[in-house]
């Protein structure tokens, strides 16, 4: 099961078969992140961060390259954000 939560509400619950690996994770992000981003106003002055834990599909080089290509800023709960 995978989903997301924004200040505008929750996203859909995504069911997938088997174990989640980086390929499935990237497919899920490609399918569902655009919908999440649409919930934010384009002129929003804040950055949109993707918070995630360090689960295995989140950290491989393939996933990090995907984030870089898509200009996604992954955020891990242990990090401190300064404003």
PDB file of C-alpha atoms in Angstrom:
ATOM      1  CA  UNK A   1       0.000   0.000   0.000  1.00  0.00           C
ATOM      2  CA  UNK A   2       1.270   3.481  -0.879  1.00  0.00           C
ATOM      3  CA  UNK A   3      -0.319   6.916  -0.579  1.00  0.00           C
ATOM      4  CA  UNK A   4       0.506  10.537   0.139  1.00  0.00           C
ATOM      5  CA  UNK A   5      -0.812  13.232   2.418  1.00  0.00           C
ATOM      6  CA  UNK A   6      -0.748  16.962   1.728  1.00  0.00           C
ATOM      7  CA  UNK A   7      -2.053  20.006   3.546  1.00  0.00           C
ATOM      8  CA  UNK A   8      -4.948  19.765   1.062  1.00  0.00           C
ATOM      9  CA  UNK A   9      -5.846  16.223   2.081  1.00  0.00           C
ATOM     10  CA  UNK A  10      -4.868  12.619   1.410  1.00  0.00           C
ATOM     11  CA  UNK A  11      -4.133  11.080  -1.944  1.00  0.00           C
ATOM     12  CA  UNK A  12      -5.463   7.803  -3.289  1.00  0.00           C
ATOM     13  CA  UNK A  13      -4.444   4.522  -1.750  1.00  0.00           C
ATOM     14  CA  UNK A  14      -2.322   2.577  -4.227  1.00  0.00           C
ATOM     15  CA  UNK A  15      -2.169  -1.201  -3.997  1.00  0.00           C
ATOM     16  CA  UNK A  16       0.684  -3.067  -5.653  1.00  0.00           C
ATOM     17  CA  UNK A  17       1.542  -6.754  -5.875  1.00  0.00           C
ATOM     18  CA  UNK A  18       4.662  -8.210  -4.343  1.00  0.00           C
ATOM     19  CA  UNK A  19       7.530  -6.355  -2.747  1.00  0.00           C
ATOM     20  CA  UNK A  20       8.139  -2.719  -3.505  1.00  0.00           C
ATOM     21  CA  UNK A  21      11.402  -2.152  -5.349  1.00  0.00           C
ATOM     22  CA  UNK A  22      12.838   0.995  -6.927  1.00  0.00           C
ATOM     23  CA  UNK A  23      11.210   0.282 -10.319  1.00  0.00           C
ATOM     24  CA  UNK A  24       7.722  -0.058  -8.809  1.00  0.00           C
ATOM     25  CA  UNK A  25       8.332   2.953  -6.563  1.00  0.00           C
ATOM     26  CA  UNK A  26       9.319   5.121  -9.536  1.00  0.00           C
ATOM     27  CA  UNK A  27       6.258   3.915 -11.488  1.00  0.00           C
ATOM     28  CA  UNK A  28       3.992   4.836  -8.551  1.00  0.00           C
ATOM     29  CA  UNK A  29       5.597   8.286  -8.267  1.00  0.00           C
ATOM     30  CA  UNK A  30       5.240   8.885 -12.032  1.00  0.00           C
ATOM     31  CA  UNK A  31       1.553   7.989 -11.870  1.00  0.00           C
ATOM     32  CA  UNK A  32       0.562   9.813  -8.684  1.00  0.00           C
ATOM     33  CA  UNK A  33       2.880  12.745  -7.921  1.00  0.00           C
ATOM     34  CA  UNK A  34       1.548  14.924 -10.763  1.00  0.00           C
ATOM     35  CA  UNK A  35      -1.907  14.737  -9.159  1.00  0.00           C
ATOM     36  CA  UNK A  36      -0.438  15.679  -5.781  1.00  0.00           C
ATOM     37  CA  UNK A  37       1.404  18.655  -7.296  1.00  0.00           C
ATOM     38  CA  UNK A  38      -1.795  19.873  -8.983  1.00  0.00           C
ATOM     39  CA  UNK A  39      -3.294  20.413  -5.524  1.00  0.00           C
ATOM     40  CA  UNK A  40      -0.776  23.197  -4.898  1.00  0.00           C
ATOM     41  CA  UNK A  41      -1.112  26.593  -6.507  1.00  0.00           C
ATOM     42  CA  UNK A  42       1.549  27.172  -9.177  1.00  0.00           C
ATOM     43  CA  UNK A  43       2.406  30.512  -7.613  1.00  0.00           C
ATOM     44  CA  UNK A  44       2.937  28.945  -4.194  1.00  0.00           C
ATOM     45  CA  UNK A  45       6.126  30.483  -2.755  1.00  0.00           C
ATOM     46  CA  UNK A  46       6.985  27.357  -0.767  1.00  0.00           C
ATOM     47  CA  UNK A  47       8.998  24.414  -1.954  1.00  0.00           C
ATOM     48  CA  UNK A  48       7.204  21.116  -2.152  1.00  0.00           C
ATOM     49  CA  UNK A  49       9.139  18.383  -0.392  1.00  0.00           C
ATOM     50  CA  UNK A  50       8.607  14.663  -0.725  1.00  0.00           C
ATOM     51  CA  UNK A  51       8.948  13.259   2.768  1.00  0.00           C
ATOM     52  CA  UNK A  52       9.917   9.633   2.964  1.00  0.00           C
ATOM     53  CA  UNK A  53      11.765   7.235   5.194  1.00  0.00           C
ATOM     54  CA  UNK A  54      14.900   5.331   4.246  1.00  0.00           C
ATOM     55  CA  UNK A  55      13.062   2.242   3.020  1.00  0.00           C
ATOM     56  CA  UNK A  56      15.005   0.217   0.464  1.00  0.00           C
ATOM     57  CA  UNK A  57      13.112   1.469  -2.636  1.00  0.00           C
ATOM     58  CA  UNK A  58      13.726   5.096  -1.580  1.00  0.00           C
ATOM     59  CA  UNK A  59      17.526   5.070  -1.503  1.00  0.00           C
ATOM     60  CA  UNK A  60      19.004   3.213  -4.512  1.00  0.00           C
ATOM     61  CA  UNK A  61      21.020   5.167  -7.061  1.00  0.00           C
ATOM     62  CA  UNK A  62      18.235   4.614  -9.613  1.00  0.00           C
ATOM     63  CA  UNK A  63      15.701   6.337  -7.353  1.00  0.00           C
ATOM     64  CA  UNK A  64      18.094   9.208  -6.552  1.00  0.00           C
ATOM     65  CA  UNK A  65      18.738   9.742 -10.275  1.00  0.00           C
ATOM     66  CA  UNK A  66      14.972   9.823 -10.842  1.00  0.00           C
ATOM     67  CA  UNK A  67      14.575  12.484  -8.121  1.00  0.00           C
ATOM     68  CA  UNK A  68      17.355  14.565  -9.643  1.00  0.00           C
ATOM     69  CA  UNK A  69      15.876  14.291 -13.153  1.00  0.00           C
ATOM     70  CA  UNK A  70      12.395  15.275 -11.920  1.00  0.00           C
ATOM     71  CA  UNK A  71      13.790  17.985  -9.591  1.00  0.00           C
ATOM     72  CA  UNK A  72      12.194  16.332  -6.565  1.00  0.00           C
ATOM     73  CA  UNK A  73      13.653  17.185  -3.180  1.00  0.00           C
ATOM     74  CA  UNK A  74      13.427  14.094  -0.985  1.00  0.00           C
ATOM     75  CA  UNK A  75      13.105  14.896   2.705  1.00  0.00           C
ATOM     76  CA  UNK A  76      13.732  12.410   5.480  1.00  0.00           C
ATOM     77  CA  UNK A  77      12.025  12.949   8.816  1.00  0.00           C
ATOM     78  CA  UNK A  78      15.344  13.127  10.665  1.00  0.00           C
ATOM     79  CA  UNK A  79      16.489  16.178   8.692  1.00  0.00           C
ATOM     80  CA  UNK A  80      16.108  19.650  10.149  1.00  0.00           C
ATOM     81  CA  UNK A  81      14.545  22.296   7.924  1.00  0.00           C
ATOM     82  CA  UNK A  82      15.528  25.898   8.501  1.00  0.00           C
ATOM     83  CA  UNK A  83      13.238  28.679   7.329  1.00  0.00           C
TER      84      UNK A  83
END
